[in-house]
mmCIF file of C-alpha atoms in Angstrom:
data_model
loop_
_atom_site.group_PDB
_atom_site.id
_atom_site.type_symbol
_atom_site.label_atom_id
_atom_site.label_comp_id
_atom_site.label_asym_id
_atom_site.label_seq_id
_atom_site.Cartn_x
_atom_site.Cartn_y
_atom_site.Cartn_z
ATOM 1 C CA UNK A 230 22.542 -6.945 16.495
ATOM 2 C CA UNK A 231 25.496 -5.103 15.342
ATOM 3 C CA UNK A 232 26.102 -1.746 15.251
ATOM 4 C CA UNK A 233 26.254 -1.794 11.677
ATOM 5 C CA UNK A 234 23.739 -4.386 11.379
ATOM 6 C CA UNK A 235 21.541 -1.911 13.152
ATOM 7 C CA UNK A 236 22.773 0.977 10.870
ATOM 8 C CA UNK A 237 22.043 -0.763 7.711
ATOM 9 C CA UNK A 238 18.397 -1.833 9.198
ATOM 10 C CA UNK A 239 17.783 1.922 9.846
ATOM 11 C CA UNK A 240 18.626 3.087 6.729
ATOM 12 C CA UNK A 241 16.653 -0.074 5.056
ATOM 13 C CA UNK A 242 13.305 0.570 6.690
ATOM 14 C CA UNK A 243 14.044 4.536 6.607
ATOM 15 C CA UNK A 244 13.481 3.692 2.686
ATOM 16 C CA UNK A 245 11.051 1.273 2.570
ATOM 17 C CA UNK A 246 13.483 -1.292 0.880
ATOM 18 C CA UNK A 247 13.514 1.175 -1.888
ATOM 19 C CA UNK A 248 17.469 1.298 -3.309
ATOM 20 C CA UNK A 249 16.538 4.191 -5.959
ATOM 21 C CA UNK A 250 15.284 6.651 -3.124
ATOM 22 C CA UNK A 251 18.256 5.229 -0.871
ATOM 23 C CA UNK A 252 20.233 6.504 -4.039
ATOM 24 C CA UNK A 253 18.463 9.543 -4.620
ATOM 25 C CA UNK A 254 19.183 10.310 -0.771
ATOM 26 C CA UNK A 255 23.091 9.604 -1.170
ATOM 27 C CA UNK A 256 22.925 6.612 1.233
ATOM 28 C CA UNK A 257 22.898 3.342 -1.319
ATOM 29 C CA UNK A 258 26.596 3.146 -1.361
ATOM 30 C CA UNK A 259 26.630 3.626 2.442
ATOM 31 C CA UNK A 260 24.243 0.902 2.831
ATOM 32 C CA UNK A 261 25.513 -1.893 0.164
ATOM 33 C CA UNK A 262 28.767 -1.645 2.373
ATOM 34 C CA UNK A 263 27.242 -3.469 5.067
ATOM 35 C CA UNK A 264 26.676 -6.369 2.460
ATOM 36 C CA UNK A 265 23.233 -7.307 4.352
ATOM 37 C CA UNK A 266 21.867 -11.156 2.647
ATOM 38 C CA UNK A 267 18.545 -10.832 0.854
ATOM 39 C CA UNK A 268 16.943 -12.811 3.739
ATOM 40 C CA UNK A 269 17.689 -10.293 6.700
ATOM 41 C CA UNK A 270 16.081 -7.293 3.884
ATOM 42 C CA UNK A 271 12.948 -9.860 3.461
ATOM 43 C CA UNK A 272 12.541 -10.416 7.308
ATOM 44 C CA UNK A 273 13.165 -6.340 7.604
ATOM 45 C CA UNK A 274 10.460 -6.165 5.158
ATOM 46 C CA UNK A 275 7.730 -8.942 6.873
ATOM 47 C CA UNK A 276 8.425 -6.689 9.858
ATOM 48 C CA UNK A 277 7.636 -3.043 8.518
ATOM 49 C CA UNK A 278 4.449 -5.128 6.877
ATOM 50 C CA UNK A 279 3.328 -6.553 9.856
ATOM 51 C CA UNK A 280 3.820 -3.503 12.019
ATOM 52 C CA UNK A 281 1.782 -1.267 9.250
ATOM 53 C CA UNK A 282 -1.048 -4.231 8.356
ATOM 54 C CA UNK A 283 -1.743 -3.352 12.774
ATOM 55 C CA UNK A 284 -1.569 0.407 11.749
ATOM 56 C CA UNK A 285 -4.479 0.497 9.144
ATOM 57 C CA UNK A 286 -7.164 2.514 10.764
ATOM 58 C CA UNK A 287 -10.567 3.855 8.582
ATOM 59 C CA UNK A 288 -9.301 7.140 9.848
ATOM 60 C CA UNK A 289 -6.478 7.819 7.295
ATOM 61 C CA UNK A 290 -4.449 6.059 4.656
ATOM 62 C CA UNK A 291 -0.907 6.405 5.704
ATOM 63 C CA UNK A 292 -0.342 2.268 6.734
ATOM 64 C CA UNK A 293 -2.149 1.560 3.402
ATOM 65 C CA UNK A 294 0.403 3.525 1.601
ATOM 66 C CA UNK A 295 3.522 2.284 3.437
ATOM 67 C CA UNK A 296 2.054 -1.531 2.505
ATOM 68 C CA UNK A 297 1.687 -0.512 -0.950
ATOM 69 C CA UNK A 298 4.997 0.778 -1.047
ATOM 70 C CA UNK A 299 6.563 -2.270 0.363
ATOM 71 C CA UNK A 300 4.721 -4.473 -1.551
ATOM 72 C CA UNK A 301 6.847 -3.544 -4.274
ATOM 73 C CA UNK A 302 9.596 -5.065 -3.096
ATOM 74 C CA UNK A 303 7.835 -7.877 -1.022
ATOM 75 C CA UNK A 304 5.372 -9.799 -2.187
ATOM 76 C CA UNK A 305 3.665 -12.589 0.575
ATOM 77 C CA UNK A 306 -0.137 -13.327 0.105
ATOM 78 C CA UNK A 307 -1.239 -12.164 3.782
ATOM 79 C CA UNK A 308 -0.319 -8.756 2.758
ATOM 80 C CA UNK A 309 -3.458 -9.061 0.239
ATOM 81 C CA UNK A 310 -5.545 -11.404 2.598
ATOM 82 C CA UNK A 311 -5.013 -9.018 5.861
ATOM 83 C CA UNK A 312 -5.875 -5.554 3.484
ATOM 84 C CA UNK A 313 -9.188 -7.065 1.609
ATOM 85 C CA UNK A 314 -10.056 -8.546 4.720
ATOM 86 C CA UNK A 315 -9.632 -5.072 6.990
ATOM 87 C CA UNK A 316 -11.538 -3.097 3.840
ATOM 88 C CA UNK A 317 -14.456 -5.359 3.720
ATOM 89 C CA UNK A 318 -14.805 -5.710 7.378
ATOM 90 C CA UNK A 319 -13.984 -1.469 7.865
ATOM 91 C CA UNK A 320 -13.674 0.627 5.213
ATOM 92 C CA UNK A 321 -17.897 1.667 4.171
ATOM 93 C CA UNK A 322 -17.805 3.937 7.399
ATOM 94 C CA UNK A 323 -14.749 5.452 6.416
ATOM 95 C CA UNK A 324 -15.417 8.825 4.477
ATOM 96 C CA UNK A 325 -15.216 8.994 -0.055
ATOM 97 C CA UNK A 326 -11.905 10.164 0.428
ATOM 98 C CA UNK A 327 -10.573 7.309 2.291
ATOM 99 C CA UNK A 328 -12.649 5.218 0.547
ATOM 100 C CA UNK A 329 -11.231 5.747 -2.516
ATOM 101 C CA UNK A 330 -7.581 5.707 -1.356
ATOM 102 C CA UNK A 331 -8.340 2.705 -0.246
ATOM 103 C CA UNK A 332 -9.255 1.169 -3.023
ATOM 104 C CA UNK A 333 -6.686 2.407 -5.109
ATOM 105 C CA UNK A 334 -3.858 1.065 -2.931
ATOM 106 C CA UNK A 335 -5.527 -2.091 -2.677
ATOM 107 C CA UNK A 336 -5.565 -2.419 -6.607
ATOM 108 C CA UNK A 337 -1.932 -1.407 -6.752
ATOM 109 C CA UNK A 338 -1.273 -4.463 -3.086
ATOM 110 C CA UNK A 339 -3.455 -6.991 -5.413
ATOM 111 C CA UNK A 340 -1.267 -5.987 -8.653
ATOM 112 C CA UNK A 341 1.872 -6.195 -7.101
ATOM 113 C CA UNK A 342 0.939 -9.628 -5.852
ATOM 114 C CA UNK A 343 -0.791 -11.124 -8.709
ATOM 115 C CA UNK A 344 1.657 -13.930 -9.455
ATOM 116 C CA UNK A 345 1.751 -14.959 -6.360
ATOM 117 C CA UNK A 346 -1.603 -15.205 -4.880
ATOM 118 C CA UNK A 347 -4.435 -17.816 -5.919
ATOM 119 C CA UNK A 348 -7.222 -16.914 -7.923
ATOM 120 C CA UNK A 349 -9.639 -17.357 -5.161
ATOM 121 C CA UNK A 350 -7.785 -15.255 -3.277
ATOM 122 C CA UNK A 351 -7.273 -12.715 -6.140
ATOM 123 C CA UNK A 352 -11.129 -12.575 -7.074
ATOM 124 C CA UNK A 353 -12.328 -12.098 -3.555
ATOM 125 C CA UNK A 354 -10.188 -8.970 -3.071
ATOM 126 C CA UNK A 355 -10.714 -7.468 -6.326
ATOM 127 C CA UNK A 356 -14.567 -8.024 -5.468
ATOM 128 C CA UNK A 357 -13.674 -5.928 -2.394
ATOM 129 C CA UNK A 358 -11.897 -3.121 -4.343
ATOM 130 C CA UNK A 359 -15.009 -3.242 -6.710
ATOM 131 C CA UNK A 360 -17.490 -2.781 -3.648
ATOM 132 C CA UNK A 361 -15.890 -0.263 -2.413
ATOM 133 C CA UNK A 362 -15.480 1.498 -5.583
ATOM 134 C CA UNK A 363 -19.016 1.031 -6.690
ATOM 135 C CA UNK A 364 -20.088 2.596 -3.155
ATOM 136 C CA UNK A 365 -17.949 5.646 -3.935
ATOM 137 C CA UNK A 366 -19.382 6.128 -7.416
ATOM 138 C CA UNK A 367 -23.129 5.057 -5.806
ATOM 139 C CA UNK A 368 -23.095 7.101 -2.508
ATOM 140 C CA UNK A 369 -23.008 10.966 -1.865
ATOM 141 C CA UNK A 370 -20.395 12.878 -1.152
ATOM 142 C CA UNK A 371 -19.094 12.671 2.290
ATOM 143 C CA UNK A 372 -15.763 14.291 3.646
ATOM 144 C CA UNK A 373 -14.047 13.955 7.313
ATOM 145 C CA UNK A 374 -13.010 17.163 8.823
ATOM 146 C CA UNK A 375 -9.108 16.865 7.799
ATOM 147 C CA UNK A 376 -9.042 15.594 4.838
ATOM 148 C CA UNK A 377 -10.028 17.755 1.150
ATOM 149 C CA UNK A 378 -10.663 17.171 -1.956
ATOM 150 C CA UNK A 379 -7.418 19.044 -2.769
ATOM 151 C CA UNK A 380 -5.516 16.897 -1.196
ATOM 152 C CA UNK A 381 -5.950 14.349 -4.392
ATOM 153 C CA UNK A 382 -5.833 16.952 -7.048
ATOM 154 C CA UNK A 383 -10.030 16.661 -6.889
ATOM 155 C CA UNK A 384 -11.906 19.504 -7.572
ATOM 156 C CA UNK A 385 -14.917 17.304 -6.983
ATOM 157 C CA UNK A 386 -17.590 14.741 -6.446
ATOM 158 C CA UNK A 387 -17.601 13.993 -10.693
ATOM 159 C CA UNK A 388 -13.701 14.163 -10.336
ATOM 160 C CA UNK A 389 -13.695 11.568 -7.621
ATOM 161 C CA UNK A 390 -15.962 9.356 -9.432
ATOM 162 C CA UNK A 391 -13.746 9.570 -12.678
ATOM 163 C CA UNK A 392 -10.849 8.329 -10.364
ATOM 164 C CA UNK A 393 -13.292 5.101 -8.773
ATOM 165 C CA UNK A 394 -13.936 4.584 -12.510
ATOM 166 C CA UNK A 395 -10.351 4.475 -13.657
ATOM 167 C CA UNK A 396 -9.675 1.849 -10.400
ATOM 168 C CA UNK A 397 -12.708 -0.549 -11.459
ATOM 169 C CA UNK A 398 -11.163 -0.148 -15.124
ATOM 170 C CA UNK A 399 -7.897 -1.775 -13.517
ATOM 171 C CA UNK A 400 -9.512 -4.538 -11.742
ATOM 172 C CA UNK A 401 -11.138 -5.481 -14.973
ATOM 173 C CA UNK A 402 -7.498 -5.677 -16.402
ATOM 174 C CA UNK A 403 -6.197 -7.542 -13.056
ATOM 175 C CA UNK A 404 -8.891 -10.062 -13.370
ATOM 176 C CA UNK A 405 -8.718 -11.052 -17.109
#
C-alpha cells in the first residue's frame, strides 16, 4: 500500500466513511486528492464492520454505534444478521441502559438496511429489537456501575420507557 493509499485509508476510517465530518474537519479536499475508487472505500468499510461486529460486548455500546454509523454508508445484510443475532443470543444480561441502546441502534442498522435485506431476515430482527424493548419497558430498573441515566438525557425509569416506546413505534413503521 502506498503512502498515500495509506493516508487516504487513515483519514477514511478516521471518519467513518463520513465526507460531511471529513469536511467539517477540513480534510475532504485533502482526501478526494488521492482519487480512491468506490470499491477500495467499500472494502475499507467491510473492514471497520467486521473489526467492530468482533467488538460488540454486553458491556457498552461503543461497536454498536460505530456499526450504526457505518451502516450509513454501507449497507451488506450480515451487518443486520451478525447484530440481531449477538442481541438475541447476549443482550437480556446486559443492564436497561445498554439494553436500550441497543435496541435503538439496531432499529436505526435494520433501517438503514431495509432495501436490502429479505423480509425474513427483516422480521426476525425487528422481533429482536421488539424483545428487547418490551423487556426494558417490562423489567425493573437496573443500572451498571459506569453508566447513568444522564448519560441519555434520562432523568428516569418512566423516561427510559418513553424512549423503548418511541423504538417499538419505529419498528411498527419498519415493518409495514
Amino acid at each position: 500500500m502506498t503512502e498515500q493509499t495509506q493516508r487516504a485509508k487513515a483519514l477514511y476510517t478516521r471518519f467513518l466513511g463520513h465526507f460531511l465530518n471529513m469536511h467539517k474537519e477540513g480534510f475532504l479536499k485533502e482526501y478526494k486528492s488521492f482519487e480512491i475508487p468506490r470499491e477500495q472505500e467499500l472494502e475499507w468499510l467491510n473492514e471497520m464492520a467486521l473489526e467492530y461486529a468482533g467488538q460488540l460486548s454486553i458491556r457498552d455500546w461503543e461497536a454498536m454505534t460505530m456499526l450504526e454509523s457505518i451502516s450509513q454508508n454501507y449497507q451488506d445484510s450480515w451487518i443486520v444478521e451478525k447484530v440481531a443475532s449477538f442481541a438475541s443470543r447476549n443482550i437480556m444480561s446486559a443492564d436497561s441502559l445498554v439494553k436500550l441502546i441497543y435496541a435503538e441502534k439496531l432499529v436505526e442498522i435494520i433501517r438503514s438496511h431495509k432495501q436490502l435485506i429479505t423480509k425474513e431476515l427483516l422480521f426476525g430482527a425487528c422481533k429482536v429489537a421488539v424483545q428487547i424493548l418490551e423487556n426494558v419497558i417490562s423489567q425493573p430498573l437496573v443500572i451498571d456501575p459506569g453508566h447513568e441515566l444522564k448519560e441519555l438525557g434520562l432523568k428516569d425509569k418512566r423516561a427510559l420507557n418513553s424512549r423503548a416506546e418511541q423504538s417499538l413505534e419505529q419498528v411498527k413503521v419498519l415493518i409495514n
